[in-house]
Tab-separated table of C-alpha atoms and ligand atoms in Angstrom:
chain	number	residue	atom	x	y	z
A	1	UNK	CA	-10.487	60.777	5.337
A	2	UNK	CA	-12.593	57.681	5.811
A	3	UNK	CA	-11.866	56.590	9.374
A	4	UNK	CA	-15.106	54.554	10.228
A	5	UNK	CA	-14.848	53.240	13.882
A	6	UNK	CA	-15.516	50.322	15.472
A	7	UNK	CA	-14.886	50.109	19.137
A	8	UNK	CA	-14.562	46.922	20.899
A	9	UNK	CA	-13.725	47.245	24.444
A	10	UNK	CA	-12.578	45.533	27.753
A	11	UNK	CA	-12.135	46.100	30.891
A	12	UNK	CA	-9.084	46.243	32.611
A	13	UNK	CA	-8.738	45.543	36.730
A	14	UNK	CA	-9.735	49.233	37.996
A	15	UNK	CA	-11.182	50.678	34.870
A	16	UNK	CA	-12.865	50.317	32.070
A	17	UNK	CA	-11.184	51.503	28.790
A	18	UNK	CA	-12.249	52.003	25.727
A	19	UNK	CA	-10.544	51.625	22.103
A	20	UNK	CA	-11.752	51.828	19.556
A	21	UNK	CA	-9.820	50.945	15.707
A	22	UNK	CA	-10.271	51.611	12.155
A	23	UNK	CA	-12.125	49.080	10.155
A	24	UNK	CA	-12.491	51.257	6.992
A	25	UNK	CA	-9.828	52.983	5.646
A	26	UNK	CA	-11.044	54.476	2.076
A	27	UNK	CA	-7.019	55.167	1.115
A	28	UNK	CA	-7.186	51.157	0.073
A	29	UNK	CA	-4.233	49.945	-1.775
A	30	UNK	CA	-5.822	50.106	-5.863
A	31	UNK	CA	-3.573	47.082	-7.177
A	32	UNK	CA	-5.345	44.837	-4.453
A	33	UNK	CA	-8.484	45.761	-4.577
A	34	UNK	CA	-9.125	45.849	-8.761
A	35	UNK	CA	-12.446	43.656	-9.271
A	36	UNK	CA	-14.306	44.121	-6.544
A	37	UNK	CA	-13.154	47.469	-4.884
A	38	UNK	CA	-16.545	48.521	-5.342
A	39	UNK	CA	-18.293	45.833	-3.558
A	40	UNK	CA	-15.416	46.259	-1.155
A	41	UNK	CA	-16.453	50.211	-0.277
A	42	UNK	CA	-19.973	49.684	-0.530
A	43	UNK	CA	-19.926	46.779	1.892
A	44	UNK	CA	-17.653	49.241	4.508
A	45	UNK	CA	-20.358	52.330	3.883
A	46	UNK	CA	-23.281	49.597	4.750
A	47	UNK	CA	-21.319	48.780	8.285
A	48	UNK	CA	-22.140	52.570	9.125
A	49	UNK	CA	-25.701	51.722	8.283
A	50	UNK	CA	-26.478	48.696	10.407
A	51	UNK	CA	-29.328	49.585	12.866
A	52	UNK	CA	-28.340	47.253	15.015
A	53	UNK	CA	-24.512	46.635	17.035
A	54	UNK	CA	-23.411	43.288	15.287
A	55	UNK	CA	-21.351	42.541	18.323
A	56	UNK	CA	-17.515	42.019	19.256
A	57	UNK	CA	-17.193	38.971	17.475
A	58	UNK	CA	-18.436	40.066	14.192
A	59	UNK	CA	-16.656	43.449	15.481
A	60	UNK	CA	-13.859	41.381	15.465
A	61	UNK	CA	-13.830	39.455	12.199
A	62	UNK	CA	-14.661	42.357	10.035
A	63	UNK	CA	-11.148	44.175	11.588
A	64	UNK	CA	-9.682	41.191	10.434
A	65	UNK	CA	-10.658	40.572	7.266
A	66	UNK	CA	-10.153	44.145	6.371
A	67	UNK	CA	-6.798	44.498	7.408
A	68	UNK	CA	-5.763	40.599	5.928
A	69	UNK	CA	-7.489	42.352	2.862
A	70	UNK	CA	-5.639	45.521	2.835
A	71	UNK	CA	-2.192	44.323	4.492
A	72	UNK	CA	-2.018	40.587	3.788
A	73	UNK	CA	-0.999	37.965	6.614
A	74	UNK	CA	-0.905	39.697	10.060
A	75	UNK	CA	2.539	41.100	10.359
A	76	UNK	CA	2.277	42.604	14.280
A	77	UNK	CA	4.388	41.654	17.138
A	78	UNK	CA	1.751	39.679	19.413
A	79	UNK	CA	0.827	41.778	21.920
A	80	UNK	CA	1.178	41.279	25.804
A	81	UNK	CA	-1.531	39.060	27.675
A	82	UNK	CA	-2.671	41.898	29.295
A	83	UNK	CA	-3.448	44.369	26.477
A	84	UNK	CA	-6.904	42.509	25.736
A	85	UNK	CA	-8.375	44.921	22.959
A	86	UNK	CA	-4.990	44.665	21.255
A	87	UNK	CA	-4.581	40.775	21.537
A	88	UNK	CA	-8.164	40.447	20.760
A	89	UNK	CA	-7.621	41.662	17.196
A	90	UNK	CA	-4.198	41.138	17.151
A	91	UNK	CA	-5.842	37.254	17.540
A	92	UNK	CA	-8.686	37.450	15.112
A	93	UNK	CA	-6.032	38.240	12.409
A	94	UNK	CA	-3.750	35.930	13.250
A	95	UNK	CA	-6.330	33.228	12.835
A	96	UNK	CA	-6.620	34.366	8.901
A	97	UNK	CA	-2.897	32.955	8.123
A	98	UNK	CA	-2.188	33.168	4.794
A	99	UNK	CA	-6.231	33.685	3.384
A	100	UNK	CA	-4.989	35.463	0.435
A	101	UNK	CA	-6.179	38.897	0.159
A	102	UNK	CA	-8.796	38.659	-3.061
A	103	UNK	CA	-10.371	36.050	-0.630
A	104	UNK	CA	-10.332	38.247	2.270
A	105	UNK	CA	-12.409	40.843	0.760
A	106	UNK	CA	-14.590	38.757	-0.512
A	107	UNK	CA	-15.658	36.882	2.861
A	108	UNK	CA	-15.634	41.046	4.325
A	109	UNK	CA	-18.334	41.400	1.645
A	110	UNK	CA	-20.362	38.361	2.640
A	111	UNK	CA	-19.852	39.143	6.231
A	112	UNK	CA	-21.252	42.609	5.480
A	113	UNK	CA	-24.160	41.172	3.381
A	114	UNK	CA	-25.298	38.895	6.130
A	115	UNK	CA	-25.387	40.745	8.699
A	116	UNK	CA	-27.228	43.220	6.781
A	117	UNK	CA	-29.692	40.748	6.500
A	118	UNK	CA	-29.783	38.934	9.855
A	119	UNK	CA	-29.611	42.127	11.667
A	120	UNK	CA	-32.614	43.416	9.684
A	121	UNK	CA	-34.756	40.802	9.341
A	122	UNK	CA	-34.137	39.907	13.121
A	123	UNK	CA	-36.758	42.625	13.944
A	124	UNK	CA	-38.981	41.481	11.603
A	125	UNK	CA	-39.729	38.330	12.347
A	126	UNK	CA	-43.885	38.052	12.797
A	127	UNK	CA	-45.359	36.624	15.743
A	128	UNK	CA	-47.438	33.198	15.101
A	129	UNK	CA	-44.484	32.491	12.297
A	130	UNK	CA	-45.113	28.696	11.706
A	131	UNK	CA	-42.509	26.196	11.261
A	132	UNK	CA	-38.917	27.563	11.626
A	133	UNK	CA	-38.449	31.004	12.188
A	134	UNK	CA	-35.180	32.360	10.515
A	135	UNK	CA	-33.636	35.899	10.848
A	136	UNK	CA	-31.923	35.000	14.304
A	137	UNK	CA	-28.523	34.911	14.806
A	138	UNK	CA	-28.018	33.022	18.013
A	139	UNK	CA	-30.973	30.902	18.579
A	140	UNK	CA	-33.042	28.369	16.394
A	141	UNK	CA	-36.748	28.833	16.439
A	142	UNK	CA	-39.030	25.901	15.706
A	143	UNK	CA	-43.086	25.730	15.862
A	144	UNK	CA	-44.496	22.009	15.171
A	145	UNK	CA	-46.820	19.851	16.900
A	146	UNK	CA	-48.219	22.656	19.318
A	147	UNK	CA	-44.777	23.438	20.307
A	148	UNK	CA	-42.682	26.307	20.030
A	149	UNK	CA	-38.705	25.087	20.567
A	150	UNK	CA	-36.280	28.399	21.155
A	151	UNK	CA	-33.177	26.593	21.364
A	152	UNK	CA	-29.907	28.823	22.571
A	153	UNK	CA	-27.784	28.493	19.332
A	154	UNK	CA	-23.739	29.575	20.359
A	155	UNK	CA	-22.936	26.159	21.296
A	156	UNK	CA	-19.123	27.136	20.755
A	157	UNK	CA	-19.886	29.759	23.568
A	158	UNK	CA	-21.607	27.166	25.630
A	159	UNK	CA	-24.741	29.427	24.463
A	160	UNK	CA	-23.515	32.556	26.829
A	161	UNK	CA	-26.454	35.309	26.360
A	162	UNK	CA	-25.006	37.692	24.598
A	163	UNK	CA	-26.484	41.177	24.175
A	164	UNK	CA	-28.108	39.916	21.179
A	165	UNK	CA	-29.756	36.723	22.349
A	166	UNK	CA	-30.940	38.765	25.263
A	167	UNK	CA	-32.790	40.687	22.858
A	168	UNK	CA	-33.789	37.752	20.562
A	169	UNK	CA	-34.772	35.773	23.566
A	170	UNK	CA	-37.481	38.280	24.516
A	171	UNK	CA	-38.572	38.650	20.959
A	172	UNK	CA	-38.958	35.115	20.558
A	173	UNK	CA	-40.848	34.682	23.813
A	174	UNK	CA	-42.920	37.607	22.528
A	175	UNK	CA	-43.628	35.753	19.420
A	176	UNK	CA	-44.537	32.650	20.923
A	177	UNK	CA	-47.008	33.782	23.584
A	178	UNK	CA	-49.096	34.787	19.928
A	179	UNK	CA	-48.765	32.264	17.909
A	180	UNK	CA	-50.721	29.264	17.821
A	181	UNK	CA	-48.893	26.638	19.954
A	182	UNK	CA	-49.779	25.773	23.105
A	183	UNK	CA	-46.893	25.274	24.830
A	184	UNK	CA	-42.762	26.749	24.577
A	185	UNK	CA	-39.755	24.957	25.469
A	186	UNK	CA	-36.469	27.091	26.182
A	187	UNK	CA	-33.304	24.451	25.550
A	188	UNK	CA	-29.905	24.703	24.406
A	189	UNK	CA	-27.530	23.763	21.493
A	190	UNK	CA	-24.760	22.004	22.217
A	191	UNK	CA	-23.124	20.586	25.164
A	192	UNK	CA	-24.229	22.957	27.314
A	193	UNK	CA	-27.864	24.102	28.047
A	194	UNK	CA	-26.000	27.865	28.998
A	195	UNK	CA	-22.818	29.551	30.414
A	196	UNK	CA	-25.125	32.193	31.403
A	197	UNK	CA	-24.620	36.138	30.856
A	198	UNK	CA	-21.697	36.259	28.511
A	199	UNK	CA	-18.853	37.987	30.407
A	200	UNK	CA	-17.674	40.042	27.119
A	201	UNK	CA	-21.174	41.905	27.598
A	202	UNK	CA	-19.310	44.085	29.909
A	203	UNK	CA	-16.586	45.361	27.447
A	204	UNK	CA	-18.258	47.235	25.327
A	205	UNK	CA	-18.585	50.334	27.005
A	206	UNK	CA	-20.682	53.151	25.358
A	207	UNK	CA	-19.357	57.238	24.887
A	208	UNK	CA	-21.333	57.669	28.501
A	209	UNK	CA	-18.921	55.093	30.093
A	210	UNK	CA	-19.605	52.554	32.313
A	211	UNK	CA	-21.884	54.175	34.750
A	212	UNK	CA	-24.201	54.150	31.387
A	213	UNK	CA	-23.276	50.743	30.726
A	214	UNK	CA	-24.401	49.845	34.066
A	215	UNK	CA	-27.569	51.508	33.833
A	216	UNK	CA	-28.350	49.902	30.083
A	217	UNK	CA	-27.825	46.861	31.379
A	218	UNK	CA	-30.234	47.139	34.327
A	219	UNK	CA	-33.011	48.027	31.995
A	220	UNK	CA	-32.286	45.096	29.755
A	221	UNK	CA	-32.095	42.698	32.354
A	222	UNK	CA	-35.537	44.270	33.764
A	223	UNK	CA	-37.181	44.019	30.489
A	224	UNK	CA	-35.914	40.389	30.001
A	225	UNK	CA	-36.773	38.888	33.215
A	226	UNK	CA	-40.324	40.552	32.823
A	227	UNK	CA	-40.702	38.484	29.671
A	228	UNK	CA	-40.768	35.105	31.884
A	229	UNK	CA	-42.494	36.625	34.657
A	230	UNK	CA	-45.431	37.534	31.988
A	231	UNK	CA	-45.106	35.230	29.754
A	232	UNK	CA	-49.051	33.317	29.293
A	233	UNK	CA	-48.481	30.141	28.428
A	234	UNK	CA	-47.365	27.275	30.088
A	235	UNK	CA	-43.078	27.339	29.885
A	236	UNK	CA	-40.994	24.391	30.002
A	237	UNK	CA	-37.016	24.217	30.361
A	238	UNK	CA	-35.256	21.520	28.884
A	239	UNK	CA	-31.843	21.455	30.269
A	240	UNK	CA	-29.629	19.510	27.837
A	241	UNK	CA	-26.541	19.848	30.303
A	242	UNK	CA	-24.870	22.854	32.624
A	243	UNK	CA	-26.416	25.631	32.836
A	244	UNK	CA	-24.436	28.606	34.718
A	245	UNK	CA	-25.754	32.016	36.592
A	246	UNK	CA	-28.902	33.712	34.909
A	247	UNK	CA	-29.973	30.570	33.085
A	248	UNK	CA	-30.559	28.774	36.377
A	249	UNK	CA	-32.009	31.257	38.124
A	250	UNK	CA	-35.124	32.282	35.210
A	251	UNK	CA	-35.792	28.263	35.992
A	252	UNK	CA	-37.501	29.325	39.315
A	253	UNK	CA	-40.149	31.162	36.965
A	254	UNK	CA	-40.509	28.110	34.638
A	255	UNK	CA	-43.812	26.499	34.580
A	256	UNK	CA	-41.864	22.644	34.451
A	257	UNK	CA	-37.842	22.111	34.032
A	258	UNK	CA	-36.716	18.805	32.821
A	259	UNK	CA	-32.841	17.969	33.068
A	260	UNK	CA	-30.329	15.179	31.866
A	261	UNK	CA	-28.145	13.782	34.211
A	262	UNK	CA	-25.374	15.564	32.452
A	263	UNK	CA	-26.657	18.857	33.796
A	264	UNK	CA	-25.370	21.172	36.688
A	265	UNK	CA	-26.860	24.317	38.397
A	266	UNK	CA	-24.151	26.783	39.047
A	267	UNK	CA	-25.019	29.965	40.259
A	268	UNK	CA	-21.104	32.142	41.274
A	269	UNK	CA	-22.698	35.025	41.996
A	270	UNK	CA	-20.373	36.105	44.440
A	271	UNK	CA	-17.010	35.051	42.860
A	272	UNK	CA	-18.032	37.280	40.100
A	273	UNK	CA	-18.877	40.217	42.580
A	274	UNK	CA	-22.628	39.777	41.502
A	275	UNK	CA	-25.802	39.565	43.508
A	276	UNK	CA	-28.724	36.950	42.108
A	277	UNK	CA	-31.278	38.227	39.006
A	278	UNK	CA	-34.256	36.438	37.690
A	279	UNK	CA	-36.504	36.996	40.624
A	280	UNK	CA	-34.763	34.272	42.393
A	281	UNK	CA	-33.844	36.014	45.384
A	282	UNK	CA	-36.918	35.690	46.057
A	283	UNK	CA	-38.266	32.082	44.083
A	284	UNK	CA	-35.135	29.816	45.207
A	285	UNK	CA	-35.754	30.133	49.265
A	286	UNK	CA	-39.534	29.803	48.308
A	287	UNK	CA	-38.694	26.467	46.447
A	288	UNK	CA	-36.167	25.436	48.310
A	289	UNK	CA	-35.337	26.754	52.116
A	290	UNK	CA	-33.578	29.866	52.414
A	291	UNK	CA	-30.441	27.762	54.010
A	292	UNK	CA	-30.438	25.898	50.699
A	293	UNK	CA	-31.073	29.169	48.431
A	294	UNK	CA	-27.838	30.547	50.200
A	295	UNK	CA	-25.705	27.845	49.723
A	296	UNK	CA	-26.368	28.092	45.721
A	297	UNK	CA	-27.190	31.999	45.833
A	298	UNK	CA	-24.253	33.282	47.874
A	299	UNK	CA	-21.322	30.311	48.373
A	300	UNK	CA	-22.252	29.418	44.859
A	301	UNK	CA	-22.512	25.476	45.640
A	302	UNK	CA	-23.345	23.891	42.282
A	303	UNK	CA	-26.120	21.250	42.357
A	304	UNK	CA	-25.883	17.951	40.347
A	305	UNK	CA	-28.959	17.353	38.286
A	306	UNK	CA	-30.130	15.147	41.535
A	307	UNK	CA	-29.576	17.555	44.356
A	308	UNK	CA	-31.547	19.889	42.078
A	309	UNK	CA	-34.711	17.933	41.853
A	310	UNK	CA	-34.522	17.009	45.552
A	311	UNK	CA	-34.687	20.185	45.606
A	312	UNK	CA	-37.746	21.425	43.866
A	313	UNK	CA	-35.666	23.354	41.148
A	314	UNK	CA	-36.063	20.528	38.836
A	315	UNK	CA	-38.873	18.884	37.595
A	316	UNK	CA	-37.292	15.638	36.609
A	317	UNK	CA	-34.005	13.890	36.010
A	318	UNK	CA	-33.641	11.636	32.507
A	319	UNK	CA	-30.560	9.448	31.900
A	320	UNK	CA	-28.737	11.569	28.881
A	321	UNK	CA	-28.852	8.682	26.101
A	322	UNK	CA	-33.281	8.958	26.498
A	323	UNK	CA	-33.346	12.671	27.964
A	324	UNK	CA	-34.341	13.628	23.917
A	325	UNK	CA	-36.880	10.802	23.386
A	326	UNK	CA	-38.177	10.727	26.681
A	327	UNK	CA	-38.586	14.552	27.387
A	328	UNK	CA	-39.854	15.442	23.641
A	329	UNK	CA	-42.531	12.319	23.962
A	330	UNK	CA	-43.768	13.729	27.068
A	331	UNK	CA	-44.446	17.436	25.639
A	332	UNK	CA	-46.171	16.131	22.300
A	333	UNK	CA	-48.598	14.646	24.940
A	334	UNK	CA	-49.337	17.961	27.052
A	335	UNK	CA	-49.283	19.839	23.475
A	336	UNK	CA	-52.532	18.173	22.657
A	337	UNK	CA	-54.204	19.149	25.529
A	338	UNK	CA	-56.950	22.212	25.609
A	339	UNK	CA	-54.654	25.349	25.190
A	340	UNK	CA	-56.987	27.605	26.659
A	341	UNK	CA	-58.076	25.633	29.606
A	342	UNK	CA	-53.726	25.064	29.866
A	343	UNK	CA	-53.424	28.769	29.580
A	344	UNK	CA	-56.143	29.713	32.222
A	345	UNK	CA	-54.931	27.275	34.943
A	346	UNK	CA	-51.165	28.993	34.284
A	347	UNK	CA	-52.786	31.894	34.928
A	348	UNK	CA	-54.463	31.401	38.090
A	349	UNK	CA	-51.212	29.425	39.579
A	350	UNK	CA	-48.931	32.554	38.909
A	351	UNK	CA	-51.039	35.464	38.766
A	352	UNK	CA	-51.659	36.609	42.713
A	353	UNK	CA	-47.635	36.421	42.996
A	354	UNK	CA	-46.799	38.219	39.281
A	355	UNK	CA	-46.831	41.755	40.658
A	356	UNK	CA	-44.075	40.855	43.588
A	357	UNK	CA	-42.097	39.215	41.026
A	358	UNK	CA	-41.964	42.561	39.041
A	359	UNK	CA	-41.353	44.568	42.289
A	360	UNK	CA	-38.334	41.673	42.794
A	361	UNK	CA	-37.074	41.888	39.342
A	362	UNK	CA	-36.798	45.965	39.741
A	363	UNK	CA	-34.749	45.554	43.057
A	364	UNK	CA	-32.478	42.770	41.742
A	365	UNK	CA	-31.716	44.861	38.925
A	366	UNK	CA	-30.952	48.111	40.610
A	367	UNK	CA	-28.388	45.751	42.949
A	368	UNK	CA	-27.146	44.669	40.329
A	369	UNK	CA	-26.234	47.850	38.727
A	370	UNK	CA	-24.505	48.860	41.466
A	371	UNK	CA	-22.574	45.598	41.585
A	372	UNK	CA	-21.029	45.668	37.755
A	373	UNK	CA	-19.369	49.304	38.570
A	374	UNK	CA	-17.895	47.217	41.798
A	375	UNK	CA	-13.905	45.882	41.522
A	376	UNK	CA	-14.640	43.138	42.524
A	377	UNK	CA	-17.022	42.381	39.775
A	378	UNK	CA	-14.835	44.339	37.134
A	379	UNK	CA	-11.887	42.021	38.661
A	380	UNK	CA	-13.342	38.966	37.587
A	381	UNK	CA	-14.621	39.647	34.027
A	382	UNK	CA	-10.812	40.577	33.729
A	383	UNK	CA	-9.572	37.759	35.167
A	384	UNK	CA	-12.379	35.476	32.796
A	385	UNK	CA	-10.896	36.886	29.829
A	386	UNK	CA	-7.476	36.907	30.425
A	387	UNK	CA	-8.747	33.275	31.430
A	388	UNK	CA	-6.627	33.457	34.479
A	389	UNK	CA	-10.273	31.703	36.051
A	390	UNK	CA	-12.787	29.673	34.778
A	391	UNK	CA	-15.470	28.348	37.591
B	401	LIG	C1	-27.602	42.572	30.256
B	401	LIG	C2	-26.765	41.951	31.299
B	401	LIG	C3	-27.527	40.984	32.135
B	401	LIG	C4	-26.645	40.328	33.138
B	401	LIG	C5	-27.383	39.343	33.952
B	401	LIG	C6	-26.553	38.793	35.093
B	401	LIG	C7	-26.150	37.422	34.808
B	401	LIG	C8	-25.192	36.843	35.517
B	401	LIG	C9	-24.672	35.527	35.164
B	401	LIG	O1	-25.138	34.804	34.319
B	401	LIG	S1	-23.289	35.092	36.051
B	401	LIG	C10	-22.612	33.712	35.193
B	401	LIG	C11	-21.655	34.149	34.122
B	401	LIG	N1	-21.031	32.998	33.545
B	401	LIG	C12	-19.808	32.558	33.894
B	401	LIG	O2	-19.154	33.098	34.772
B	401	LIG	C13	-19.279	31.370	33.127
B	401	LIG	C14	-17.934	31.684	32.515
B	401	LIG	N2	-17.467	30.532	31.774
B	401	LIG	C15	-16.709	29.544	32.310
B	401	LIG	O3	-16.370	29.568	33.472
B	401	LIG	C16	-16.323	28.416	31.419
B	401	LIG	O4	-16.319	28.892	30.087
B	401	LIG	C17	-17.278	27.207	31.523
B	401	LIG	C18	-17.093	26.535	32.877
B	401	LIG	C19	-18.726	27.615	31.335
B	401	LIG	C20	-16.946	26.173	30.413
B	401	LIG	O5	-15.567	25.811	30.509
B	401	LIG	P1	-14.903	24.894	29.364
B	401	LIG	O6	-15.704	23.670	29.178
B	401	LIG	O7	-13.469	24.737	29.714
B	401	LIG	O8	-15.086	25.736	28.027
B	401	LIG	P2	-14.388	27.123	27.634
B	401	LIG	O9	-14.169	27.957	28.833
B	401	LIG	O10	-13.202	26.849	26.768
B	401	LIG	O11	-15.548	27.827	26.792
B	401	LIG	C21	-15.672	27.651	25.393
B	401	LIG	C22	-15.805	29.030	24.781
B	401	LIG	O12	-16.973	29.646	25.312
B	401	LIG	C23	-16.644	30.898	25.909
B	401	LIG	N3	-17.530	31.142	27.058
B	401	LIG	C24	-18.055	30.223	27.871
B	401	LIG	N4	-18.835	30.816	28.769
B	401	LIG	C25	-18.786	32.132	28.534
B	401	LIG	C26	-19.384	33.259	29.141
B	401	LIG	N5	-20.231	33.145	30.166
B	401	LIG	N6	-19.119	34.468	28.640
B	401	LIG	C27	-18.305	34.609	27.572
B	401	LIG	N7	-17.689	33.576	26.944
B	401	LIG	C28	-17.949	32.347	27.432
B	401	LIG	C29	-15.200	30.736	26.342
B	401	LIG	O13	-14.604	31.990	26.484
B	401	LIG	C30	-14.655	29.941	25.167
B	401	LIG	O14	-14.480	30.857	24.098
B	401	LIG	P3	-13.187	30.776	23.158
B	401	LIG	O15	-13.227	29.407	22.564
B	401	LIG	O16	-12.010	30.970	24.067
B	401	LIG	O17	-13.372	31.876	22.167
């Protein structure tokens, strides 16, 4: 009878559950739905046909929308702090007030329609696309002047990679070491340059439980980080402002890393019950001591923009109000240099050291694996997002 499920999950202190909730219920009420009941059922039939997992949030929002457009206003007793899958949605409807139903549907149709679209379209995105590439749903891809920009787009997530922009990250990078710019800049949207792994990445567990989850999750990571161990051409971070866990430790196997003054390195690898990723187990005590890798890597000791470029992590440091000008004047100028001779010299800098950084990558991740099935790792995603601790 037309239960279509979509499961959003969290994890909760010991275990992992998962629940999983109706978005489509085909019994709809007739009177509400009159005009566009047909747009209504189509769009739920194409949510069973997207290739790709939209994600919790839009997870969230369509469970919303359909119930504010089947039920009205959200009518529940709010439920504990605690029950996070319940308050979750019981949140996401909530935030609908009084959106009248008509209106409801309508927006669960749009939703539908463009995620249809982005979700498609995001794997089919050519490499050497000039100008602005669209089809991505969390970053902003730009090709002018010789220079490919992928800019982290969730600003109101202070740009935390989700599963998605993991994905779109790598297939940007892809893109860009074929198309014809000669340089790529990785930066971020916002106020923050990146929050690093996004913590809800750990609720959605799939049917083979979180042993499965654990193991996706090592091969994603694996595939990622070998993106920016191979990627050809010369790599440049711009670091707008903080930047959190996995985001500052792929900046040991940057090519140059420019940062405002505003930014902060923060790896809390063990707070979270983690272990370090992005090769820099092994590139942080070769850049900067292993006394000084530990203190960031292990007591999670986060570096001021300064402290960072004394120690070898960053590039250079520009005052905020000219970090833009300054930086973006800078790359025009290496942009117009020889791309092959750029490409060449990258080449012979990094290549003797690219298959240790693979055989890194593969340990880190299979650490790592063993780490997010750990309480003490499970402990603190919980206690993120019952935001009982922030860093
Ligand atoms: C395939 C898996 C690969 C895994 C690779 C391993 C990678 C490991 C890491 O990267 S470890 C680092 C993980 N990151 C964190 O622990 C940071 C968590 N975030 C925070 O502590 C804080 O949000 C903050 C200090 C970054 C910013 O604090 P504040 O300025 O007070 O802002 P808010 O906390 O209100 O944040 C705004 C909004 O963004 C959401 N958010 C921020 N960071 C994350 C995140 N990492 N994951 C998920 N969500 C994040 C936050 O929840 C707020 O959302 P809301 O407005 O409440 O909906």
């Amino acid at each position: 009878m037309g239960w279509e499920q979509i499961e959003i999950s969290l994890p909760n202190c010991s275990s992992l559950q998962v629940i999983s909730f109706p978005v489509v219920q085909l019994h709809l009420n007739r009177t509400a739905m009159r005009a566009s009941q047909k747009d209504f059922e189509n769009a739920m039939n194409q949510v069973k046909l997207l290739k790709k997992d939209p994600g919790n949030e839009a997870k969230l929002k369509l469970y919303a929308l359909y119930k504010q457009a089947t039920e009205g206003p959200c009518n529940m007793p709010k439920p504990g702090v605690f029950d996070l899958i319940n308050k979750a949605k019981w949140d996401a409807w909530n935030a609908l007030g009084s959106l009248p139903k008509e209106t409801a549907r309508q927006n669960y149709v749009d939703l539908v329609s463009s995620l249809s679209s982005s979700l498609e379209s995001s794997s089919q995105v050519e490499p050497g696309t000039d100008r602005k590439s669209t089809g991505y749903e969390t970053l902003m891809v730009t090709s002018e002047d010789g220079i490919t920009k992928i800019m982290l787009n969730r600003p109101t997530k202070k740009n935390a990679l989700n599963v998605e922009m993991y994905h779109e990250i790598m297939h940007a990078l892809k893109a860009a070491s074929k198309d014809d710019s000669a340089i790529t800049v990785l930066t971020g949207n916002g106020d923050y340059y990146s929050s690093g792994n996004d913590l809800t990445n750990f609720t959605d567990i799939p049917p083979g439980g979180v042993e499965e989850k654990a193991k996706n999750g090592a091969i994603l990571l694996r595939e990622f980080v070998g993106c920016f161990i191979d990627f050809p051409k010369p790599l440049i971070a711009m670091v707008n402002g903080p930047a959190v866990g996995i985001s500052v430790t792929l900046l040991g196997l940057f090519d140059a890393v420019y940062a405002s003054d505003r930014a902060t390195f923060h790896t809390p690898f063990s707070h979270l019950g983690q272990s370090p990723e992005g090769c820099s187990s092994y590139t942080f005590p070769k850049i900067m001591s292993p006394a000084k890798a530990i203190e960031m890597l292990v007591f999670g000791k986060k570096l001021t923009a300064g402290e960072a470029c004394a120690q070898g992590l960053v590039t250079e440091v520009f005052p905020d109000s000219t970090f833009q000008k300054e930086v973006w004047t800078r790359l025009k100028a290496f942009a117009k240099l020889p791309p092959n001779a750029m490409r060449i010299s990258k080449e012979i800098i990094r290549n003797r050291e690219k298959e240790k950084l693979h055989a890194v990558n593969a340990e880190e991740c299979s650490v790592l694996q063993g780490r997010w099935l750990s309480d003490e790792c499970m402990n603190a995603v919980v206690n993120f997002l019952s935001r009982k601790s922030k860093l």
